[in-house]
Amino acid sequence: MTKLDPPKILVLGFAILILLGAYLLTLPVSTENGHGLSFLDALFTSTSATCVTGLVVVDTGSTFTTFGELVILTLIQVGGLGFMTFATFFFLLLGKKISLKGRLVLQESLNNLSMAGVVRLVKRLLIFTAIIEGMGALILSIRFSFDMPTGKAIYYGVFHSISNFNNAGFDLMGEFRSLTPYVSDPFVTLTVAFLITFGGIGFIVMNELYEYRNTNRLSVHTKIVLTTSLTLTIAGAILIFLFEYGNAKTLQPLSFMGKMLSSLFQSVSPRTAGSNTLNIPDLTQPALLLIIFLMFVGASPGSTGGGIKTTTLATIVGTVWSQIKGKGDVVLFRHRIVSETIFKALSVTFIGVFVVSIISILLTITESGTDFLMILFEATSAFATVGLSMGLTPELSPVGRMLIIFTMFAGRVGPLTFAFAIAMRRKPDPFRRPKGKIMIG
């Protein structure tokens, strides 16, 4: 493994973790029926948990024993923070130094711009995670204690806090209900939305917010992440409120406060948690298309979420706006965005569109007769590691499940990382080619 470059190490590490999780879920002790899952279902569940997606082929709450649920929870935590983060944690506990190769892989896994201070960032990442998950678990446990025995409430609180902070969306409510029983509950709705948001903004941003009291400054990256995330959340909530206001199956029966809470939650969750308080198949088509867009954008770099990321969207929008205004440079928050970043944003978006399109086309073949919007929704949810579903996943054919497994895996490691890992290395050209002019638009 020492000869592998960071992208290949990340891909291989996630693959090993998924296979280990799949094996454990096939054991009789993992399921209530005492037979264990079939390998394909176990592989799907392990991939979904490790890639913090949340798409499921079996109901988590009624299928698994406590052992099976803890296996899933461990995969979520390790997959969300990254196996390299935990490897670094154990090395630090043993008093060992992190090698240069290890720091390079950490930089790649955290999507950090620099290798400097990456080990310190990991230490704070673990502290932030413990504090936020602990707070979420405490609030949820207290709320659940009104509906179930105290021990079960604490277990549910811890499970759902870890699941949602890592943007996984797995739940124990049973019957594929997710959090729909708490659609108008401000404690559950706002706490889970808080966990999803902080898990999705990225640890680099969290670290800068923590240091703001001393530095009194935020980088352009953090400004873009916070602005784009806030804009998408508010705009998404308003549009879902408008689209679903008269829908008798979703918002119409709820109080005004319930309408606002559920609209906000359905705007936050697609980026990229997978929990839901409204029944997704009952949403109107405009709301479903909006959620597909929010899922595709996803969370922010260096976070537990997937998608093309908020910074990618901001860079592309800034590039288009600069072209419309006839400017030579792309400027965001009074900083010129370098061409390398623009090319990377375009590449990530193109790969994302390509993967979702190809998987959608293949699913129309393997799942013939299924509504295309349902297929597109499921493919986007898998690529962006969201986990929201219109109900297609449990009905997928074996080939369809393999396609979704591949999509979740590619989405979690990142489109560019996955492409770099499978691409053959090429030496750079020793000279630059002559310019070629082509007409665009």
CSV table of C-alpha atoms in Angstrom, one decimal:
chain,number,residue,atom,x,y,z
A,1,MET,CA,0.0,0.0,0.0
A,2,THR,CA,3.0,2.3,0.5
A,3,LYS,CA,3.4,2.5,-3.3
A,4,LEU,CA,-0.2,3.6,-3.8
A,5,ASP,CA,-1.0,7.3,-4.2
A,6,PRO,CA,-3.6,8.9,-1.8
A,7,PRO,CA,-6.7,8.5,-4.1
A,8,LYS,CA,-6.0,4.8,-4.5
A,9,ILE,CA,-5.5,4.4,-0.8
A,10,LEU,CA,-8.8,6.1,0.0
A,11,VAL,CA,-10.7,4.0,-2.5
A,12,LEU,CA,-9.1,0.8,-1.3
A,13,GLY,CA,-9.6,1.7,2.4
A,14,PHE,CA,-13.3,2.3,1.8
A,15,ALA,CA,-13.7,-0.9,-0.2
A,16,ILE,CA,-12.1,-3.0,2.6
A,17,LEU,CA,-14.3,-1.3,5.2
A,18,ILE,CA,-17.4,-2.1,3.2
A,19,LEU,CA,-16.5,-5.7,2.7
A,20,LEU,CA,-15.8,-6.2,6.4
A,21,GLY,CA,-19.2,-4.6,7.3
A,22,ALA,CA,-20.9,-6.8,4.7
A,23,TYR,CA,-19.4,-9.9,6.2
A,24,LEU,CA,-20.6,-8.9,9.7
A,25,LEU,CA,-24.1,-8.3,8.5
A,26,THR,CA,-24.3,-11.7,7.0
A,27,LEU,CA,-23.8,-13.3,10.4
A,28,PRO,CA,-26.9,-14.8,12.1
A,29,VAL,CA,-26.3,-12.6,15.1
A,30,SER,CA,-26.9,-9.5,13.0
A,31,THR,CA,-30.6,-10.1,12.2
A,32,GLU,CA,-33.7,-10.7,14.2
A,33,ASN,CA,-34.6,-13.8,12.2
A,34,GLY,CA,-31.2,-15.4,13.1
A,35,HIS,CA,-30.3,-16.1,9.4
A,36,GLY,CA,-28.3,-13.0,8.6
A,37,LEU,CA,-28.7,-11.0,5.4
A,38,SER,CA,-27.9,-12.3,2.0
A,39,PHE,CA,-24.5,-11.2,0.8
A,40,LEU,CA,-26.0,-8.8,-1.8
A,41,ASP,CA,-28.3,-7.1,0.8
A,42,ALA,CA,-25.5,-7.0,3.3
A,43,LEU,CA,-23.1,-5.5,0.7
A,44,PHE,CA,-25.8,-2.9,-0.1
A,45,THR,CA,-26.4,-2.0,3.5
A,46,SER,CA,-22.7,-1.9,4.4
A,47,THR,CA,-22.0,0.4,1.4
A,48,SER,CA,-24.9,2.6,2.3
A,49,ALA,CA,-23.7,2.9,5.9
A,50,THR,CA,-20.0,3.4,5.1
A,51,CYS,CA,-20.8,5.9,2.3
A,52,VAL,CA,-23.2,7.6,4.8
A,53,THR,CA,-26.0,7.4,2.3
A,54,GLY,CA,-29.0,5.9,4.0
A,55,LEU,CA,-30.7,4.0,1.1
A,56,VAL,CA,-31.9,0.7,2.5
A,57,VAL,CA,-33.2,-2.5,1.0
A,58,VAL,CA,-34.5,-3.8,4.3
A,59,ASP,CA,-36.0,-1.9,7.2
A,60,THR,CA,-33.3,-1.1,9.7
A,61,GLY,CA,-35.4,-0.9,12.8
A,62,SER,CA,-37.2,-4.2,12.4
A,63,THR,CA,-34.6,-6.3,10.6
A,64,PHE,CA,-31.4,-6.0,12.7
A,65,THR,CA,-30.5,-7.0,16.2
A,66,THR,CA,-28.7,-4.6,18.5
A,67,PHE,CA,-25.4,-6.1,17.2
A,68,GLY,CA,-26.4,-5.5,13.6
A,69,GLU,CA,-27.5,-1.9,14.4
A,70,LEU,CA,-24.2,-1.3,16.2
A,71,VAL,CA,-22.3,-2.6,13.1
A,72,ILE,CA,-24.2,-0.1,11.0
A,73,LEU,CA,-23.6,2.7,13.4
A,74,THR,CA,-19.9,2.0,13.5
A,75,LEU,CA,-19.7,2.0,9.7
A,76,ILE,CA,-21.6,5.3,9.7
A,77,GLN,CA,-19.2,6.9,12.1
A,78,VAL,CA,-16.0,5.6,10.5
A,79,GLY,CA,-17.3,6.2,7.0
A,80,GLY,CA,-18.5,9.7,7.8
A,81,LEU,CA,-15.3,10.9,9.4
A,82,GLY,CA,-13.1,8.8,7.2
A,83,PHE,CA,-11.1,5.7,8.1
A,84,MET,CA,-7.8,7.7,7.9
A,85,THR,CA,-9.1,10.0,10.7
A,86,PHE,CA,-9.6,7.0,13.0
A,87,ALA,CA,-6.3,5.5,12.0
A,88,THR,CA,-4.6,8.8,12.9
A,89,PHE,CA,-6.5,8.9,16.2
A,90,PHE,CA,-5.2,5.4,17.2
A,91,PHE,CA,-1.6,6.3,16.1
A,92,LEU,CA,-1.8,9.4,18.3
A,93,LEU,CA,-3.1,7.4,21.2
A,94,LEU,CA,-0.1,5.0,20.8
A,95,GLY,CA,2.2,8.0,20.7
A,96,LYS,CA,3.4,7.4,17.2
A,97,LYS,CA,4.1,10.1,14.6
A,98,ILE,CA,2.1,10.4,11.4
A,99,SER,CA,4.3,9.8,8.3
A,100,LEU,CA,4.4,12.2,5.3
A,101,LYS,CA,2.4,9.7,3.3
A,102,GLY,CA,-0.2,9.5,6.0
A,103,ARG,CA,-0.5,13.3,6.1
A,104,LEU,CA,-0.9,13.3,2.3
A,105,VAL,CA,-3.7,10.8,2.5
A,106,LEU,CA,-5.3,12.8,5.4
A,107,GLN,CA,-5.1,15.9,3.2
A,108,GLU,CA,-6.9,14.1,0.4
A,109,SER,CA,-9.5,12.6,2.6
A,110,LEU,CA,-10.3,15.9,4.3
A,111,ASN,CA,-10.1,17.7,1.0
A,112,ASN,CA,-7.8,20.2,2.7
A,113,LEU,CA,-6.0,22.8,0.6
A,114,SER,CA,-2.7,22.3,2.5
A,115,MET,CA,-0.9,19.5,4.4
A,116,ALA,CA,0.2,22.0,7.0
A,117,GLY,CA,-1.7,21.6,10.3
A,118,VAL,CA,-3.7,18.6,9.0
A,119,VAL,CA,-3.0,16.5,12.2
A,120,ARG,CA,-4.1,19.3,14.4
A,121,LEU,CA,-7.3,19.6,12.3
A,122,VAL,CA,-8.0,15.9,12.9
A,123,LYS,CA,-7.7,16.3,16.7
A,124,ARG,CA,-10.2,19.2,16.6
A,125,LEU,CA,-12.4,17.3,14.2
A,126,LEU,CA,-12.8,14.5,16.7
A,127,ILE,CA,-13.5,17.0,19.5
A,128,PHE,CA,-16.1,18.8,17.5
A,129,THR,CA,-17.7,15.5,16.6
A,130,ALA,CA,-17.9,14.3,20.2
A,131,ILE,CA,-19.4,17.6,21.4
A,132,ILE,CA,-22.0,18.0,18.6
A,133,GLU,CA,-23.0,14.4,18.6
A,134,GLY,CA,-23.2,14.4,22.4
A,135,MET,CA,-25.4,17.5,22.4
A,136,GLY,CA,-27.7,16.0,19.8
A,137,ALA,CA,-27.9,12.7,21.6
A,138,LEU,CA,-28.8,14.4,24.9
A,139,ILE,CA,-31.7,16.4,23.4
A,140,LEU,CA,-33.1,13.6,21.3
A,141,SER,CA,-32.8,11.1,24.3
A,142,ILE,CA,-34.8,13.5,26.5
A,143,ARG,CA,-37.5,13.9,23.8
A,144,PHE,CA,-37.7,10.2,23.0
A,145,SER,CA,-38.0,9.4,26.7
A,146,PHE,CA,-41.6,10.7,26.6
A,147,ASP,CA,-42.5,8.1,24.0
A,148,MET,CA,-40.4,5.0,25.1
A,149,PRO,CA,-38.5,3.5,28.0
A,150,THR,CA,-35.5,5.6,29.2
A,151,GLY,CA,-32.9,3.0,28.1
A,152,LYS,CA,-34.4,2.7,24.6
A,153,ALA,CA,-34.7,6.5,24.4
A,154,ILE,CA,-31.0,7.0,25.1
A,155,TYR,CA,-30.1,4.3,22.5
A,156,TYR,CA,-32.3,5.9,19.9
A,157,GLY,CA,-31.0,9.4,20.8
A,158,VAL,CA,-27.3,8.3,20.3
A,159,PHE,CA,-28.1,6.3,17.1
A,160,HIS,CA,-30.0,9.1,15.4
A,161,SER,CA,-27.5,11.8,16.5
A,162,ILE,CA,-24.6,9.9,15.0
A,163,SER,CA,-26.5,9.0,11.9
A,164,ASN,CA,-27.7,12.5,11.1
A,165,PHE,CA,-24.4,14.3,12.1
A,166,ASN,CA,-22.7,12.0,9.6
A,167,ASN,CA,-25.4,12.8,7.1
A,168,ALA,CA,-26.3,9.1,6.9
A,169,GLY,CA,-30.1,9.1,7.4
A,170,PHE,CA,-30.4,5.6,8.9
A,171,ASP,CA,-33.2,5.4,11.5
A,172,LEU,CA,-34.7,2.9,13.9
A,173,MET,CA,-38.3,4.0,13.7
A,174,GLY,CA,-39.4,1.0,11.6
A,175,GLU,CA,-41.6,0.5,8.6
A,176,PHE,CA,-39.4,2.8,6.5
A,177,ARG,CA,-41.0,5.8,8.3
A,178,SER,CA,-37.9,7.8,9.0
A,179,LEU,CA,-38.8,10.8,11.2
A,180,THR,CA,-42.3,11.3,9.9
A,181,PRO,CA,-43.9,10.6,13.3
A,182,TYR,CA,-42.2,13.9,14.5
A,183,VAL,CA,-43.1,16.1,11.5
A,184,SER,CA,-44.4,18.9,13.7
A,185,ASP,CA,-42.1,18.4,16.7
A,186,PRO,CA,-39.7,21.3,17.0
A,187,PHE,CA,-37.3,19.4,19.3
A,188,VAL,CA,-36.6,16.5,16.9
A,189,THR,CA,-36.9,18.5,13.7
A,190,LEU,CA,-34.6,21.4,14.7
A,191,THR,CA,-32.1,19.2,16.5
A,192,VAL,CA,-31.7,16.8,13.6
A,193,ALA,CA,-31.6,19.8,11.2
A,194,PHE,CA,-28.8,21.3,13.3
A,195,LEU,CA,-26.9,18.0,13.3
A,196,ILE,CA,-27.2,17.7,9.5
A,197,THR,CA,-26.1,21.3,8.9
A,198,PHE,CA,-23.0,21.1,11.1
A,199,GLY,CA,-22.1,17.7,9.6
A,200,GLY,CA,-22.5,19.2,6.1
A,201,ILE,CA,-20.6,22.5,6.3
A,202,GLY,CA,-17.2,20.8,6.6
A,203,PHE,CA,-14.6,20.5,9.4
A,204,ILE,CA,-12.4,23.2,7.9
A,205,VAL,CA,-15.3,25.7,8.2
A,206,MET,CA,-16.1,24.5,11.7
A,207,ASN,CA,-12.4,25.0,12.6
A,208,GLU,CA,-12.4,28.6,11.2
A,209,LEU,CA,-15.6,29.5,13.1
A,210,TYR,CA,-14.0,28.2,16.3
A,211,GLU,CA,-10.8,30.2,15.7
A,212,TYR,CA,-12.7,33.4,14.6
A,213,ARG,CA,-12.6,34.8,18.1
A,214,ASN,CA,-8.8,35.0,17.9
A,215,THR,CA,-8.3,35.6,14.1
A,216,ASN,CA,-11.4,37.8,13.5
A,217,ARG,CA,-11.3,36.7,9.9
A,218,LEU,CA,-12.8,34.0,7.7
A,219,SER,CA,-11.3,32.7,4.5
A,220,VAL,CA,-13.0,33.1,1.1
A,221,HIS,CA,-13.7,29.3,1.2
A,222,THR,CA,-15.7,29.6,4.5
A,223,LYS,CA,-17.6,32.7,3.3
A,224,ILE,CA,-18.6,30.8,0.1
A,225,VAL,CA,-19.7,27.7,2.1
A,226,LEU,CA,-21.8,29.6,4.6
A,227,THR,CA,-23.4,32.0,2.1
A,228,THR,CA,-24.2,29.2,-0.4
A,229,SER,CA,-25.5,26.8,2.3
A,230,LEU,CA,-27.7,29.5,3.8
A,231,THR,CA,-29.1,30.6,0.4
A,232,LEU,CA,-29.9,27.0,-0.6
A,233,THR,CA,-31.5,26.3,2.7
A,234,ILE,CA,-33.7,29.4,2.9
A,235,ALA,CA,-34.6,29.3,-0.8
A,236,GLY,CA,-35.3,25.6,-0.7
A,237,ALA,CA,-37.6,25.9,2.4
A,238,ILE,CA,-39.6,28.8,0.8
A,239,LEU,CA,-40.1,26.9,-2.4
A,240,ILE,CA,-41.1,23.6,-0.7
A,241,PHE,CA,-43.5,25.6,1.4
A,242,LEU,CA,-45.1,27.1,-1.7
A,243,PHE,CA,-45.1,23.9,-3.7
A,244,GLU,CA,-46.6,21.8,-1.0
A,245,TYR,CA,-48.9,24.3,0.8
A,246,GLY,CA,-52.1,22.9,-0.8
A,247,ASN,CA,-51.0,19.3,-0.9
A,248,ALA,CA,-53.4,17.3,1.2
A,249,LYS,CA,-50.9,14.5,1.6
A,250,THR,CA,-48.1,16.6,3.0
A,251,LEU,CA,-48.4,20.2,4.3
A,252,GLN,CA,-52.1,21.0,4.1
A,253,PRO,CA,-53.2,19.1,7.2
A,254,LEU,CA,-50.3,20.6,9.4
A,255,SER,CA,-50.5,23.7,11.5
A,256,PHE,CA,-48.6,26.8,10.2
A,257,MET,CA,-45.7,26.0,12.5
A,258,GLY,CA,-45.7,22.4,11.3
A,259,LYS,CA,-45.7,23.6,7.7
A,260,MET,CA,-42.7,25.8,8.4
A,261,LEU,CA,-40.7,23.1,10.3
A,262,SER,CA,-41.3,20.4,7.7
A,263,SER,CA,-40.5,22.8,4.8
A,264,LEU,CA,-37.2,23.7,6.5
A,265,PHE,CA,-36.4,20.1,7.3
A,266,GLN,CA,-37.1,18.9,3.7
A,267,SER,CA,-34.8,21.7,2.5
A,268,VAL,CA,-31.9,20.8,4.9
A,269,SER,CA,-32.1,17.0,4.6
A,270,PRO,CA,-31.3,16.7,0.9
A,271,ARG,CA,-27.9,18.1,1.6
A,272,THR,CA,-27.2,15.3,2.3
A,273,ALA,CA,-28.7,13.4,5.2
A,274,GLY,CA,-31.6,11.3,3.9
A,275,SER,CA,-33.9,11.7,7.0
A,276,ASN,CA,-37.4,12.9,6.1
A,277,THR,CA,-40.5,14.1,8.0
A,278,LEU,CA,-42.8,14.2,5.0
A,279,ASN,CA,-43.5,11.1,2.9
A,280,ILE,CA,-41.3,11.6,-0.1
A,281,PRO,CA,-43.5,9.8,-2.7
A,282,ASP,CA,-46.4,12.1,-1.8
A,283,LEU,CA,-44.5,15.3,-2.7
A,284,THR,CA,-45.5,17.2,-5.8
A,285,GLN,CA,-43.3,17.0,-8.9
A,286,PRO,CA,-41.9,20.5,-8.6
A,287,ALA,CA,-40.8,19.7,-5.0
A,288,LEU,CA,-39.3,16.4,-6.1
A,289,LEU,CA,-37.3,18.2,-8.9
A,290,LEU,CA,-36.1,20.8,-6.4
A,291,ILE,CA,-35.0,18.1,-4.0
A,292,ILE,CA,-33.1,16.4,-6.8
A,293,PHE,CA,-31.2,19.6,-7.5
A,294,LEU,CA,-30.5,20.1,-3.7
A,295,MET,CA,-29.3,16.5,-3.5
A,296,PHE,CA,-27.0,16.9,-6.5
A,297,VAL,CA,-25.4,20.0,-5.0
A,298,GLY,CA,-25.1,18.3,-1.6
A,299,ALA,CA,-22.9,19.4,1.3
A,300,SER,CA,-19.5,21.2,1.5
A,301,PRO,CA,-15.9,20.0,1.0
A,302,GLY,CA,-14.3,18.2,3.9
A,303,SER,CA,-17.7,17.3,5.4
A,304,THR,CA,-19.6,14.0,6.0
A,305,GLY,CA,-21.9,14.7,3.1
A,306,GLY,CA,-21.7,14.1,-0.7
A,307,GLY,CA,-22.8,15.8,-3.9
A,308,ILE,CA,-20.8,18.1,-6.1
A,309,LYS,CA,-20.5,20.5,-3.1
A,310,THR,CA,-21.6,24.0,-2.4
A,311,THR,CA,-18.3,25.6,-3.5
A,312,THR,CA,-18.5,23.9,-6.9
A,313,LEU,CA,-22.0,25.4,-7.4
A,314,ALA,CA,-20.8,28.8,-6.3
A,315,THR,CA,-17.7,28.6,-8.6
A,316,ILE,CA,-19.8,27.6,-11.7
A,317,VAL,CA,-22.5,30.3,-11.0
A,318,GLY,CA,-19.7,32.9,-10.6
A,319,THR,CA,-18.1,31.8,-13.8
A,320,VAL,CA,-21.3,32.0,-15.8
A,321,TRP,CA,-22.0,35.4,-14.3
A,322,SER,CA,-18.6,36.7,-15.2
A,323,GLN,CA,-19.1,35.5,-18.8
A,324,ILE,CA,-22.4,37.3,-19.0
A,325,LYS,CA,-20.9,40.5,-17.7
A,326,GLY,CA,-17.9,40.1,-20.0
A,327,LYS,CA,-15.3,40.0,-17.3
A,328,GLY,CA,-12.1,38.1,-17.7
A,329,ASP,CA,-11.8,37.0,-14.0
A,330,VAL,CA,-14.2,35.1,-11.7
A,331,VAL,CA,-14.4,37.1,-8.5
A,332,LEU,CA,-16.1,35.9,-5.3
A,333,PHE,CA,-15.9,37.9,-2.1
A,334,ARG,CA,-13.3,40.2,-3.7
A,335,HIS,CA,-11.0,37.3,-4.5
A,336,ARG,CA,-10.1,36.1,-8.0
A,337,ILE,CA,-10.9,32.4,-8.4
A,338,VAL,CA,-7.9,30.7,-10.2
A,339,SER,CA,-8.5,28.8,-13.4
A,340,GLU,CA,-7.4,25.5,-11.8
A,341,THR,CA,-10.4,25.8,-9.3
A,342,ILE,CA,-12.8,26.6,-12.2
A,343,PHE,CA,-11.6,23.6,-14.2
A,344,LYS,CA,-12.0,21.3,-11.2
A,345,ALA,CA,-15.5,22.6,-10.5
A,346,LEU,CA,-16.5,22.0,-14.1
A,347,SER,CA,-14.9,18.5,-14.1
A,348,VAL,CA,-16.7,17.5,-10.8
A,349,THR,CA,-20.0,18.7,-12.2
A,350,PHE,CA,-19.6,17.0,-15.5
A,351,ILE,CA,-18.6,13.7,-13.9
A,352,GLY,CA,-21.5,14.0,-11.6
A,353,VAL,CA,-24.0,14.6,-14.4
A,354,PHE,CA,-22.4,11.8,-16.4
A,355,VAL,CA,-22.6,9.2,-13.6
A,356,VAL,CA,-26.2,10.1,-12.7
A,357,SER,CA,-27.2,10.0,-16.3
A,358,ILE,CA,-25.6,6.7,-17.1
A,359,ILE,CA,-26.9,5.0,-14.0
A,360,SER,CA,-30.4,6.4,-14.7
A,361,ILE,CA,-30.3,5.1,-18.2
A,362,LEU,CA,-29.2,1.7,-17.0
A,363,LEU,CA,-31.8,1.6,-14.3
A,364,THR,CA,-34.5,2.2,-16.9
A,365,ILE,CA,-33.4,-1.1,-18.5
A,366,THR,CA,-33.0,-3.1,-15.3
A,367,GLU,CA,-36.2,-1.7,-13.7
A,368,SER,CA,-38.3,-1.5,-16.8
A,369,GLY,CA,-41.8,0.0,-16.3
A,370,THR,CA,-40.6,2.3,-13.4
A,371,ASP,CA,-41.4,6.0,-13.6
A,372,PHE,CA,-38.3,7.9,-14.8
A,373,LEU,CA,-38.6,10.6,-12.1
A,374,MET,CA,-38.4,7.8,-9.5
A,375,ILE,CA,-35.3,6.4,-11.2
A,376,LEU,CA,-33.6,9.8,-11.5
A,377,PHE,CA,-34.4,10.6,-7.9
A,378,GLU,CA,-32.9,7.3,-6.6
A,379,ALA,CA,-29.8,7.7,-8.8
A,380,THR,CA,-29.2,11.2,-7.7
A,381,SER,CA,-29.7,10.3,-4.0
A,382,ALA,CA,-27.2,7.5,-4.3
A,383,PHE,CA,-24.6,9.6,-6.1
A,384,ALA,CA,-24.9,12.4,-3.6
A,385,THR,CA,-25.0,9.9,-0.7
A,386,VAL,CA,-28.2,11.4,0.5
A,387,GLY,CA,-30.5,8.4,1.2
A,388,LEU,CA,-33.9,9.9,0.4
A,389,SER,CA,-36.0,7.5,-1.6
A,390,MET,CA,-39.3,7.5,-3.4
A,391,GLY,CA,-39.6,3.8,-2.5
A,392,LEU,CA,-37.7,2.2,-5.4
A,393,THR,CA,-34.6,0.9,-3.5
A,394,PRO,CA,-36.3,-2.0,-1.7
A,395,GLU,CA,-37.8,-3.1,-5.0
A,396,LEU,CA,-34.6,-3.0,-7.0
A,397,SER,CA,-33.5,-6.0,-9.0
A,398,PRO,CA,-30.1,-7.6,-8.1
A,399,VAL,CA,-28.4,-5.7,-11.0
A,400,GLY,CA,-30.1,-2.5,-10.0
A,401,ARG,CA,-28.8,-2.9,-6.5
A,402,MET,CA,-25.3,-3.4,-7.8
A,403,LEU,CA,-25.6,-0.2,-9.9
A,404,ILE,CA,-26.7,1.7,-6.8
A,405,ILE,CA,-23.9,0.2,-4.8
A,406,PHE,CA,-21.4,1.5,-7.4
A,407,THR,CA,-23.0,4.9,-7.4
A,408,MET,CA,-22.9,5.3,-3.6
A,409,PHE,CA,-19.3,4.2,-3.6
A,410,ALA,CA,-18.2,6.6,-6.3
A,411,GLY,CA,-20.2,9.4,-4.7
A,412,ARG,CA,-18.6,9.0,-1.3
A,413,VAL,CA,-15.0,8.9,-2.3
A,414,GLY,CA,-15.7,11.8,-4.6
A,415,PRO,CA,-16.0,12.0,-8.4
A,416,LEU,CA,-12.4,13.3,-9.0
A,417,THR,CA,-10.8,11.1,-6.4
A,418,PHE,CA,-12.5,8.0,-7.9
A,419,ALA,CA,-11.5,9.1,-11.4
A,420,PHE,CA,-7.9,9.7,-10.3
A,421,ALA,CA,-7.8,6.3,-8.6
A,422,ILE,CA,-8.9,4.3,-11.6
A,423,ALA,CA,-7.0,6.4,-14.2
A,424,MET,CA,-3.6,5.4,-15.5
A,425,ARG,CA,-0.8,7.8,-14.6
A,426,ARG,CA,0.5,9.8,-17.6
A,427,LYS,CA,3.5,12.0,-17.7
A,428,PRO,CA,2.8,15.6,-18.6
A,429,ASP,CA,3.5,16.7,-22.1
A,430,PRO,CA,7.0,18.1,-22.6
A,431,PHE,CA,5.6,21.0,-24.7
A,432,ARG,CA,2.4,23.0,-25.1
A,433,ARG,CA,0.2,22.5,-28.1
A,434,PRO,CA,-0.7,25.3,-30.5
A,435,LYS,CA,-3.9,27.2,-29.7
A,436,GLY,CA,-7.1,26.1,-31.4
A,437,LYS,CA,-10.1,28.4,-31.6
A,438,ILE,CA,-13.6,26.9,-31.6
A,439,MET,CA,-17.0,28.6,-31.4
A,440,ILE,CA,-19.1,28.0,-28.3
A,441,GLY,CA,-22.8,28.7,-27.9
